[in-house]
Amino acid sequence: MIQAAKPDPEADALFEIVRARYGDRLTPAQLDELRKIVAGQLEAARALRAVALANADEPMQPFAPYRNEP
Amino acid sequence: MKADVVFKPLRELGPLLESRKLSPVELTEHFLERLERFGPRYNAVVTVMREHALLQARRAEGDIATGRYRGPLHGIPYGAKDLLATAGAPTTWGAAPYRTQRFDFDATVVRRLEEAGAVLVAKLSMIELAGGMGYRQPTASFTGPCINPWDANAWTGGSSSGSGAAVSSGLVPFAIGSETWGSILSPAGYCGLAGLRPTYGRVSRYGAMALCWSLDKLGPLAQTADDCGLVLDAIAGPDPMDPTASPRPYRYETLDRKSFRFGRIRGVTDGCEEAVVENFTRSLGVLGKFATIEEVALPDLPYEQITRTILQVEASSAFEDLIGSGGIAGLTAPEDRYTPYARDAILAKDYLKAVRLRAVMAREIDRVLERYDALVAPGRINEAPVLGQEFRSAIGATAKDAMGAIGNGAGLPAVCVPNGFGVRGLPTSIQFMGRAWEENTVLAAARAYQSLTDWHTRHPRLARAGEAC
């Protein structure tokens, strides 16, 4: 007997963003696949969220204030 | 023109040109002929730059004849992945929507190679938009799937596909590729070449298609690790046009070291094909002649998820217009025409968590790497995938690739070189990944390995010089 997938309201809500924005361009088969991809992305996000960081853990990105000077 | 120039390393071609035993014009003509004759066989070439190349070759010939020899790349033909802007030729990014795109300037890498006297003979094919739209099979370029010179039924890997095919089949002595995650090491590994992914920021990205601003790197594919060092020497360095280009100077050093210390990540061969594991184990035996090798355990972090999330979001933003307008419908791979839409559902907070975790990952891996000259691992988990089939990939979350996720996420240099063949007769490879800015160390390690092996001297039968010319 095939078990139904566990309900995941967050995955459903995220998928609805995709459907709302692009649904008119997509076939049912493509929408089905996008639902799976969104679920995979959420799984990755949950793995990221599971790691605790300290307040001081900053992104490693160079940003410098800009001023155009000759 | 003697056929034996075809697979000659740059290290050997240079002195022939400097001593005028070899003419840059004749050499260029020879490779142009090979590109025109064999390029279509492998779907390796987008544009042959015949007139431009002969102009540069004549200039090189004149300079060398009058004693103005510029160094080891002077008079040497090369190919550039078609994401590098070049005035005078289309720059297609491998994608049908951009097939007529032109720029009126040269990418910094192209300009630096010109200053070194190298001769640009071709723009080489690539996976559309460097694979950033989520392709899952080789037919993802408007020029067709790139065919592996070792086996007409196998793919070259990507996204620097034409760079891999062209060097492997002897259509150019070296090529420039780009890597966001795997796009140099994959075609180099699958095609039996040396491929160098430099440290992020070592080479200016100015004039290169942006896929992911914080992940994109440019580097060479060549016959040997030593050749990769010669090319890096010419293209590395600061560039006011690219604020991420490091001010750190770089000079390729060829001092041979007698001993190394390598680490091997625990479980690094999990999921690899049997032949890949066997060849890697045999390679460790070779490395054991001049190095210690220790198993290392990495901290438990979601490495693939970190780099994948950054890649997906940055690529989605870089091509916001194409995706939002529905222009991706004009791409070649069916999956590239709609799967990017899913990335709108990645939350900003999750993306920023990935970017914060990247900093943790970078610190943790540096803590590991400071005890070693390099981490060693198989270059790829398998032999080259079969054409017409979906392949496994860490970017698509269908394979593990901690080395690639860490190396690209943390911006670390790595070089891969061939280390044998698999059951289908296709090359396998070994990679050496080092601390940031340690290209000379990983290149020295790869050179030491190549000095004791001869895998890099073997070439595809179809393109063997004696038959093909």
Coordinates of C-alpha atoms in Angstrom, one line a residue:
Chain A
M1 CA 0.0 0.0 0.0
I2 CA 1.4 3.4 -1.0
Q3 CA 1.5 5.9 1.9
A4 CA 0.4 9.4 1.2
A5 CA 3.0 12.1 1.6
K6 CA 3.0 13.8 5.0
P7 CA 1.2 17.2 4.8
D8 CA 3.7 20.1 4.8
P9 CA 1.9 23.4 5.0
E10 CA 5.2 25.4 4.6
A11 CA 6.0 23.5 1.4
D12 CA 2.5 24.1 0.2
A13 CA 2.7 27.8 0.9
L14 CA 6.0 28.2 -0.8
F15 CA 4.8 26.3 -3.9
E16 CA 1.8 28.6 -4.1
I17 CA 4.2 31.5 -4.6
V18 CA 5.6 29.8 -7.6
R19 CA 2.1 28.8 -8.9
A20 CA 0.8 32.3 -8.4
R21 CA 3.6 33.9 -10.2
Y22 CA 4.1 31.5 -13.1
G23 CA 1.2 29.1 -13.1
D24 CA -0.1 30.4 -16.4
R25 CA 3.1 29.4 -18.2
L26 CA 3.3 25.9 -16.8
T27 CA 1.8 22.5 -17.6
P28 CA 0.4 20.3 -14.9
A29 CA 3.4 18.0 -15.2
Q30 CA 5.8 21.0 -14.8
L31 CA 3.9 22.2 -11.8
D32 CA 4.1 18.7 -10.2
E33 CA 7.9 18.8 -10.7
L34 CA 8.2 22.3 -9.4
R35 CA 6.3 21.2 -6.3
K36 CA 9.0 18.5 -5.7
I37 CA 11.8 21.0 -6.3
V38 CA 10.3 23.4 -3.9
A39 CA 10.1 20.6 -1.3
G40 CA 13.7 19.8 -1.9
Q41 CA 14.7 23.4 -1.5
L42 CA 12.8 23.5 1.8
E43 CA 14.6 20.4 2.9
A44 CA 17.9 22.2 2.3
A45 CA 16.6 25.3 4.1
R46 CA 15.7 23.2 7.1
A47 CA 19.2 21.7 7.2
L48 CA 20.6 25.2 7.2
R49 CA 18.1 26.4 9.9
A50 CA 19.1 23.4 12.1
V51 CA 22.6 24.8 12.6
A52 CA 22.8 27.3 15.5
L53 CA 24.8 30.5 14.9
A54 CA 25.9 33.2 17.3
N55 CA 24.9 36.8 16.9
A56 CA 28.4 37.6 15.8
D57 CA 28.4 35.1 12.9
E58 CA 28.3 37.5 10.0
P59 CA 28.1 36.8 6.3
M60 CA 31.5 36.8 4.6
Q61 CA 30.8 39.4 2.1
P62 CA 32.9 42.4 1.2
F63 CA 30.9 45.6 1.3
A64 CA 32.4 49.0 1.2
P65 CA 30.7 52.4 1.3
Y66 CA 31.1 54.0 -2.1
R67 CA 32.1 57.5 -2.9
N68 CA 33.1 58.6 -6.4
E69 CA 36.4 60.5 -6.1
P70 CA 38.9 61.3 -8.7
Chain B
M1 CA 53.7 21.0 -39.7
K2 CA 54.6 17.9 -37.7
A3 CA 51.7 16.2 -36.1
D4 CA 53.5 15.7 -32.8
V5 CA 52.9 19.3 -31.7
V6 CA 49.3 18.5 -31.1
F7 CA 49.5 17.1 -27.6
K8 CA 52.8 18.7 -26.6
P9 CA 52.6 20.5 -23.3
L10 CA 53.0 24.2 -23.3
R11 CA 56.3 23.7 -21.4
E12 CA 57.7 22.0 -24.5
L13 CA 56.0 24.2 -27.1
G14 CA 57.3 27.4 -25.7
P15 CA 61.0 26.8 -26.2
L16 CA 60.3 25.6 -29.8
L17 CA 58.6 29.0 -30.5
E18 CA 61.2 31.0 -28.7
S19 CA 64.1 29.3 -30.6
R20 CA 62.1 29.8 -33.9
K21 CA 62.1 26.1 -34.6
L22 CA 58.4 26.5 -34.7
S23 CA 56.4 29.3 -36.3
P24 CA 53.5 30.8 -34.4
V25 CA 51.7 31.3 -37.8
E26 CA 52.2 27.7 -38.8
L27 CA 51.2 26.5 -35.4
T28 CA 48.1 28.6 -35.4
E29 CA 47.2 27.4 -38.9
H30 CA 47.6 23.9 -37.8
F31 CA 45.2 24.2 -34.8
L32 CA 42.7 26.3 -36.9
E33 CA 42.6 23.4 -39.4
R34 CA 42.0 20.9 -36.5
L35 CA 39.3 23.1 -35.0
E36 CA 37.5 23.4 -38.4
R37 CA 37.9 19.7 -39.1
F38 CA 37.2 18.1 -35.8
G39 CA 35.4 20.8 -33.8
P40 CA 32.0 19.9 -35.3
R41 CA 32.6 16.2 -34.5
Y42 CA 32.6 17.0 -30.7
N43 CA 30.2 20.0 -30.8
A44 CA 33.2 21.7 -29.2
V45 CA 33.3 25.1 -31.0
V46 CA 31.0 28.1 -31.3
T47 CA 33.2 30.4 -33.3
V48 CA 36.6 29.8 -35.0
M49 CA 38.5 33.1 -34.8
R50 CA 40.6 32.5 -38.0
E51 CA 41.3 36.1 -39.1
H52 CA 41.8 37.3 -35.6
A53 CA 44.0 34.4 -34.7
L54 CA 46.3 34.8 -37.8
L55 CA 46.6 38.5 -37.0
Q56 CA 47.8 37.7 -33.5
A57 CA 50.0 34.9 -34.7
R58 CA 51.8 37.1 -37.2
R59 CA 52.3 39.7 -34.5
A60 CA 53.8 37.0 -32.3
E61 CA 56.0 35.8 -35.1
G62 CA 57.3 39.3 -35.7
D63 CA 57.9 40.0 -32.0
I64 CA 59.8 36.7 -31.5
A65 CA 61.9 37.3 -34.7
T66 CA 63.0 40.7 -33.3
G67 CA 63.9 39.4 -29.9
R68 CA 60.7 40.5 -28.1
Y69 CA 59.8 37.1 -26.6
R70 CA 57.2 37.6 -23.9
G71 CA 57.2 34.2 -22.2
P72 CA 55.9 30.7 -22.3
L73 CA 52.5 31.5 -23.9
H74 CA 53.9 33.6 -26.7
G75 CA 52.6 32.3 -30.0
I76 CA 50.6 29.6 -28.4
P77 CA 47.0 29.1 -29.6
Y78 CA 44.2 28.7 -27.1
G79 CA 40.4 28.6 -26.8
A80 CA 38.1 30.5 -24.5
K81 CA 34.8 29.4 -23.1
D82 CA 32.1 31.3 -24.8
L83 CA 31.2 33.3 -21.7
L84 CA 34.2 35.5 -22.0
A85 CA 33.6 38.8 -23.8
T86 CA 35.6 39.2 -27.0
A87 CA 35.4 42.2 -29.3
G88 CA 34.9 41.0 -32.9
A89 CA 33.0 37.8 -32.2
P90 CA 29.7 36.8 -30.7
T91 CA 29.7 35.8 -27.0
T92 CA 26.7 33.5 -26.7
W93 CA 26.9 32.1 -23.2
G94 CA 26.0 28.8 -24.8
A95 CA 22.3 29.9 -24.8
A96 CA 20.0 30.4 -27.8
P97 CA 18.5 33.7 -26.5
Y98 CA 22.1 35.2 -26.6
R99 CA 23.4 33.6 -29.8
T100 CA 23.8 37.0 -31.5
Q101 CA 25.1 38.8 -28.4
R102 CA 28.2 41.0 -28.9
F103 CA 30.5 43.0 -26.7
D104 CA 32.8 45.7 -27.8
F105 CA 35.6 44.9 -25.3
D106 CA 37.7 41.9 -24.3
A107 CA 37.4 40.2 -20.9
T108 CA 40.4 40.9 -18.7
V109 CA 41.5 37.3 -19.0
V110 CA 41.4 37.5 -22.8
R111 CA 43.3 40.8 -22.7
R112 CA 45.9 39.4 -20.3
L113 CA 46.5 36.4 -22.5
E114 CA 46.9 38.7 -25.5
E115 CA 49.5 40.6 -23.5
A116 CA 51.3 37.3 -22.9
G117 CA 51.3 36.7 -26.6
A118 CA 48.8 33.9 -26.7
V119 CA 46.7 33.5 -29.8
L120 CA 42.9 33.2 -29.4
V121 CA 41.8 30.7 -32.0
A122 CA 38.2 29.8 -30.9
K123 CA 35.3 30.5 -28.7
L124 CA 34.4 27.2 -27.2
S125 CA 31.0 25.7 -26.5
M126 CA 29.5 25.5 -23.1
I127 CA 26.4 24.5 -21.2
E128 CA 23.8 27.2 -21.6
L129 CA 24.3 29.9 -18.9
A130 CA 27.0 27.8 -17.4
G131 CA 24.5 25.3 -16.1
G132 CA 22.9 27.8 -13.7
M133 CA 19.3 27.1 -14.7
G134 CA 19.4 23.5 -13.3
Y135 CA 20.2 21.3 -16.3
R136 CA 20.2 17.5 -15.7
Q137 CA 21.4 16.1 -19.0
P138 CA 24.1 16.8 -21.6
T139 CA 21.8 18.4 -24.2
A140 CA 21.7 21.8 -22.6
S141 CA 23.5 24.0 -25.2
F142 CA 22.3 25.5 -28.4
T143 CA 25.4 24.0 -30.0
G144 CA 24.4 20.4 -29.0
P145 CA 25.7 18.0 -26.4
C146 CA 29.5 18.1 -26.2
I147 CA 30.9 14.8 -27.1
N148 CA 33.8 13.2 -25.2
P149 CA 36.8 12.6 -27.4
W150 CA 37.4 9.3 -25.6
D151 CA 33.9 7.9 -26.5
A152 CA 31.4 9.2 -28.9
N153 CA 28.6 8.0 -26.7
A154 CA 29.8 9.9 -23.6
W155 CA 29.5 13.5 -22.5
T156 CA 32.5 15.8 -21.8
G157 CA 31.0 17.1 -18.5
G158 CA 30.2 20.7 -18.1
S159 CA 29.7 23.5 -18.1
S160 CA 33.1 24.2 -19.7
S161 CA 32.3 21.4 -22.1
G162 CA 34.0 22.7 -25.3
S163 CA 37.1 23.6 -23.3
G164 CA 37.3 19.9 -22.2
A165 CA 36.7 18.5 -25.6
A166 CA 38.9 20.8 -27.5
V167 CA 42.0 20.3 -25.3
S168 CA 41.4 16.6 -25.0
S169 CA 41.2 16.1 -28.7
G170 CA 44.1 18.3 -29.4
L171 CA 42.2 21.2 -31.1
V172 CA 43.9 23.7 -28.8
P173 CA 46.9 23.4 -26.5
F174 CA 45.0 24.9 -23.6
A175 CA 41.6 26.5 -22.9
I176 CA 40.0 28.8 -20.4
G177 CA 37.0 27.6 -18.5
S178 CA 34.9 28.8 -15.6
E179 CA 33.7 27.1 -12.4
T180 CA 30.9 28.0 -10.2
W181 CA 30.6 24.5 -8.9
G182 CA 32.4 21.8 -10.8
S183 CA 32.5 23.4 -14.3
I184 CA 36.3 23.1 -14.7
L185 CA 37.0 20.0 -12.7
S186 CA 34.1 18.1 -14.3
P187 CA 35.2 18.4 -18.0
A188 CA 38.9 18.2 -17.1
G189 CA 38.3 15.0 -15.1
Y190 CA 36.0 13.4 -17.6
C191 CA 38.2 14.2 -20.6
G192 CA 41.5 13.1 -19.0
L193 CA 43.0 16.6 -18.6
A194 CA 44.5 18.8 -15.9
G195 CA 42.1 21.5 -14.7
L196 CA 42.8 24.2 -12.3
R197 CA 40.1 26.0 -10.3
P198 CA 41.9 29.0 -8.8
T199 CA 41.1 30.7 -5.5
Y200 CA 38.0 32.9 -5.7
G201 CA 39.4 36.4 -6.6
R202 CA 42.7 35.2 -8.0
V203 CA 41.6 35.8 -11.6
S204 CA 39.5 38.8 -12.6
R205 CA 35.9 38.0 -13.7
Y206 CA 35.6 41.2 -15.7
G207 CA 33.9 40.5 -19.0
A208 CA 32.8 37.0 -17.9
M209 CA 29.2 36.1 -17.8
A210 CA 28.0 36.4 -14.2
L211 CA 26.3 33.3 -12.9
C212 CA 27.0 33.7 -9.2
W213 CA 29.0 36.7 -8.2
S214 CA 30.4 35.1 -5.1
L215 CA 31.2 31.7 -6.6
D216 CA 32.4 32.2 -10.2
K217 CA 36.1 31.5 -10.9
L218 CA 38.0 31.4 -14.2
G219 CA 40.8 28.9 -14.8
P220 CA 42.7 26.8 -17.3
L221 CA 42.3 23.3 -18.7
A222 CA 45.5 21.9 -20.2
Q223 CA 47.5 18.7 -20.7
T224 CA 49.4 18.9 -17.4
A225 CA 49.2 20.6 -14.0
D226 CA 52.4 22.4 -14.9
D227 CA 50.7 23.9 -18.0
C228 CA 47.9 25.1 -15.8
G229 CA 50.4 27.0 -13.7
L230 CA 51.9 28.6 -16.7
V231 CA 48.5 29.9 -17.8
L232 CA 47.5 31.0 -14.3
D233 CA 50.7 33.1 -14.1
A234 CA 49.5 35.0 -17.1
I235 CA 45.9 35.6 -16.1
A236 CA 46.1 36.1 -12.3
G237 CA 46.2 39.4 -10.6
P238 CA 44.3 42.5 -9.4
D239 CA 42.0 44.3 -11.7
P240 CA 40.3 47.7 -11.1
M241 CA 37.4 46.5 -13.2
D242 CA 36.6 43.6 -10.8
P243 CA 36.5 44.6 -7.1
T244 CA 36.5 41.0 -6.1
A245 CA 39.9 40.4 -7.8
S246 CA 42.5 40.1 -5.1
P247 CA 45.4 42.6 -4.8
R248 CA 47.6 39.6 -3.8
P249 CA 50.3 39.2 -6.5
Y250 CA 50.8 35.8 -8.0
R251 CA 53.8 34.1 -9.7
Y252 CA 53.8 30.5 -10.7
E253 CA 56.6 28.7 -8.8
T254 CA 58.0 25.5 -10.1
L255 CA 60.3 24.5 -7.2
D256 CA 59.8 20.8 -6.8
R257 CA 59.1 19.7 -3.2
K258 CA 60.4 16.4 -1.8
S259 CA 57.5 15.7 0.5
F260 CA 53.9 16.6 1.2
R261 CA 51.3 16.1 3.8
F262 CA 47.8 15.2 2.5
G263 CA 44.5 14.7 4.2
R264 CA 41.7 12.5 2.9
I265 CA 38.2 13.2 4.1
R266 CA 36.6 10.2 5.8
G267 CA 34.0 8.7 3.4
V268 CA 35.2 10.8 0.5
T269 CA 34.7 7.8 -1.9
D270 CA 31.2 7.0 -0.7
G271 CA 29.0 6.9 -3.7
C272 CA 31.8 6.6 -6.2
E273 CA 31.9 4.0 -9.0
E274 CA 34.0 1.0 -8.2
A275 CA 36.7 1.8 -10.8
V276 CA 36.9 5.4 -9.4
V277 CA 37.6 3.9 -5.9
E278 CA 40.1 1.5 -7.3
N279 CA 42.0 4.1 -9.2
F280 CA 41.9 6.5 -6.3
T281 CA 43.3 3.8 -4.0
R282 CA 46.1 3.1 -6.4
S283 CA 46.8 6.8 -6.6
L284 CA 47.1 7.0 -2.9
G285 CA 49.8 4.3 -3.2
V286 CA 51.7 6.6 -5.7
L287 CA 51.2 9.6 -3.4
G288 CA 52.6 7.5 -0.5
K289 CA 56.0 7.5 -2.2
F290 CA 56.4 11.2 -1.4
A291 CA 53.7 12.1 1.1
T292 CA 52.0 11.2 4.3
I293 CA 48.2 10.7 4.0
E294 CA 45.9 11.0 7.0
E295 CA 42.2 10.5 7.2
V296 CA 40.4 13.5 8.5
A297 CA 36.9 14.0 9.8
L298 CA 35.1 17.2 8.9
P299 CA 32.8 19.1 11.2
D300 CA 29.2 18.2 10.7
L301 CA 27.8 21.0 8.5
P302 CA 25.3 21.0 5.6
Y303 CA 28.0 21.7 3.0
E304 CA 26.1 20.9 -0.1
Q305 CA 23.0 22.8 1.1
I306 CA 25.1 25.9 1.9
T307 CA 26.7 26.2 -1.5
R308 CA 23.6 25.0 -3.4
T309 CA 21.4 27.6 -1.8
I310 CA 23.8 30.4 -2.6
L311 CA 24.2 29.2 -6.2
Q312 CA 20.5 28.9 -6.8
V313 CA 19.6 32.3 -5.4
E314 CA 22.5 34.2 -7.0
A315 CA 21.9 32.6 -10.4
S316 CA 18.2 33.3 -10.2
S317 CA 19.0 37.0 -9.4
A318 CA 21.7 37.3 -12.1
F319 CA 19.1 36.1 -14.7
E320 CA 16.1 37.7 -13.2
D321 CA 15.1 39.3 -16.5
L322 CA 15.3 36.2 -18.5
I323 CA 13.4 34.1 -15.9
G324 CA 10.8 36.7 -15.1
S325 CA 10.1 37.5 -18.8
G326 CA 9.7 33.8 -19.6
G327 CA 12.7 34.1 -21.9
I328 CA 14.0 30.8 -20.4
A329 CA 11.5 29.1 -22.7
G330 CA 14.1 29.7 -25.4
L331 CA 16.7 27.6 -23.7
T332 CA 17.6 24.2 -25.1
A333 CA 17.3 21.8 -22.1
P334 CA 13.6 21.3 -21.4
E335 CA 14.2 21.4 -17.6
D336 CA 16.0 24.8 -18.0
R337 CA 12.8 26.3 -19.4
Y338 CA 10.8 26.1 -16.1
T339 CA 12.7 24.7 -13.1
P340 CA 14.3 28.1 -12.3
Y341 CA 10.8 29.3 -11.3
A342 CA 11.1 27.2 -8.1
R343 CA 13.8 29.5 -6.8
D344 CA 11.4 32.3 -6.1
A345 CA 10.4 30.1 -3.1
I346 CA 13.8 30.3 -1.4
L347 CA 13.4 32.7 1.5
A348 CA 15.8 35.6 2.0
K349 CA 16.4 34.5 5.5
D350 CA 17.4 31.0 4.4
Y351 CA 19.7 32.5 1.8
L352 CA 21.3 34.7 4.4
K353 CA 21.7 31.7 6.7
A354 CA 23.6 30.0 4.0
V355 CA 25.8 33.0 3.5
R356 CA 26.5 33.1 7.3
L357 CA 27.2 29.4 7.4
R358 CA 29.6 29.8 4.5
A359 CA 31.8 31.9 6.8
V360 CA 31.7 29.1 9.4
M361 CA 32.5 26.5 6.7
A362 CA 35.4 28.6 5.4
R363 CA 36.9 28.9 8.9
E364 CA 36.4 25.2 9.7
I365 CA 37.9 23.9 6.5
D366 CA 40.9 26.3 6.9
R367 CA 41.4 24.9 10.3
V368 CA 41.6 21.4 8.8
L369 CA 43.7 22.5 5.8
E370 CA 46.3 24.3 7.9
R371 CA 47.7 20.9 8.9
Y372 CA 48.0 19.7 5.3
D373 CA 49.3 20.8 1.9
A374 CA 46.1 19.6 0.3
L375 CA 43.1 17.4 0.7
V376 CA 43.0 14.6 -1.9
A377 CA 39.9 13.0 -3.4
P378 CA 38.6 11.5 -6.6
G379 CA 38.1 14.3 -9.1
R380 CA 34.7 12.9 -10.1
I381 CA 32.5 10.2 -8.6
N382 CA 32.2 8.4 -12.0
E383 CA 33.3 8.0 -15.5
A384 CA 31.8 10.5 -18.0
P385 CA 28.0 10.2 -18.2
V386 CA 26.3 8.6 -21.2
L387 CA 24.8 11.0 -23.7
G388 CA 21.1 11.2 -23.7
Q389 CA 20.7 10.3 -20.1
E390 CA 20.2 12.3 -16.9
F391 CA 23.3 12.4 -14.7
R392 CA 23.7 12.6 -10.9
S393 CA 24.8 16.0 -9.5
A394 CA 25.3 17.6 -6.2
I395 CA 23.8 20.8 -7.5
G396 CA 20.6 18.9 -8.3
A397 CA 20.8 17.1 -4.9
T398 CA 21.1 13.7 -6.6
A399 CA 24.7 13.1 -5.6
K400 CA 27.1 14.0 -2.7
D401 CA 30.0 16.3 -3.4
A402 CA 31.4 17.7 -0.2
M403 CA 34.8 18.6 -1.8
G404 CA 33.0 20.6 -4.5
A405 CA 30.6 22.2 -2.1
I406 CA 33.4 23.2 0.3
G407 CA 35.9 24.1 -2.4
N408 CA 33.5 26.3 -4.3
G409 CA 31.6 27.6 -1.3
A410 CA 34.8 28.6 0.5
G411 CA 36.5 29.7 -2.8
L412 CA 39.5 27.3 -2.5
P413 CA 41.9 26.3 -5.2
A414 CA 41.9 22.7 -6.6
V415 CA 43.6 21.0 -9.5
C416 CA 42.6 17.7 -10.9
V417 CA 44.7 15.4 -13.1
P418 CA 44.0 12.0 -14.7
N419 CA 44.6 8.9 -12.6
G420 CA 43.4 6.0 -14.8
F421 CA 40.5 4.6 -16.7
G422 CA 37.2 3.2 -15.8
V423 CA 35.4 0.1 -17.1
R424 CA 34.1 2.0 -20.1
G425 CA 37.6 3.1 -21.0
L426 CA 37.0 6.7 -20.0
P427 CA 39.4 8.7 -17.8
T428 CA 39.1 9.0 -14.0
S429 CA 40.8 11.7 -12.0
I430 CA 42.3 12.7 -8.7
Q431 CA 41.9 16.2 -7.2
F432 CA 44.1 18.2 -4.8
M433 CA 42.4 21.0 -2.9
G434 CA 44.4 23.5 -0.9
R435 CA 44.1 26.5 1.4
A436 CA 43.1 29.8 -0.1
W437 CA 45.8 31.3 -2.3
E438 CA 47.8 28.0 -2.3
E439 CA 47.7 27.3 -6.0
N440 CA 51.4 26.8 -6.1
T441 CA 51.1 24.1 -3.4
V442 CA 48.3 22.1 -5.1
L443 CA 50.1 22.5 -8.5
A444 CA 53.3 21.2 -6.9
A445 CA 51.4 18.2 -5.5
A446 CA 49.8 17.5 -8.8
R447 CA 53.1 17.8 -10.6
A448 CA 54.7 15.4 -8.2
Y449 CA 52.0 12.9 -8.9
Q450 CA 52.3 13.4 -12.7
S451 CA 56.0 12.9 -12.5
L452 CA 55.4 9.4 -11.3
T453 CA 52.5 8.5 -13.6
D454 CA 51.9 8.6 -17.3
W455 CA 48.1 9.0 -17.5
H456 CA 48.5 12.5 -18.9
T457 CA 50.5 11.2 -21.9
R458 CA 47.6 9.1 -23.1
H459 CA 45.2 10.6 -25.6
P460 CA 41.9 9.7 -27.3
R461 CA 42.4 7.3 -30.2
L462 CA 40.1 9.1 -32.6
A463 CA 42.0 12.3 -32.2
R464 CA 45.5 10.9 -32.0
A465 CA 47.8 13.2 -33.8
G466 CA 49.2 10.6 -36.3
E467 CA 45.7 9.7 -37.5
A468 CA 44.0 13.0 -37.5
C469 CA 46.4 15.3 -39.3

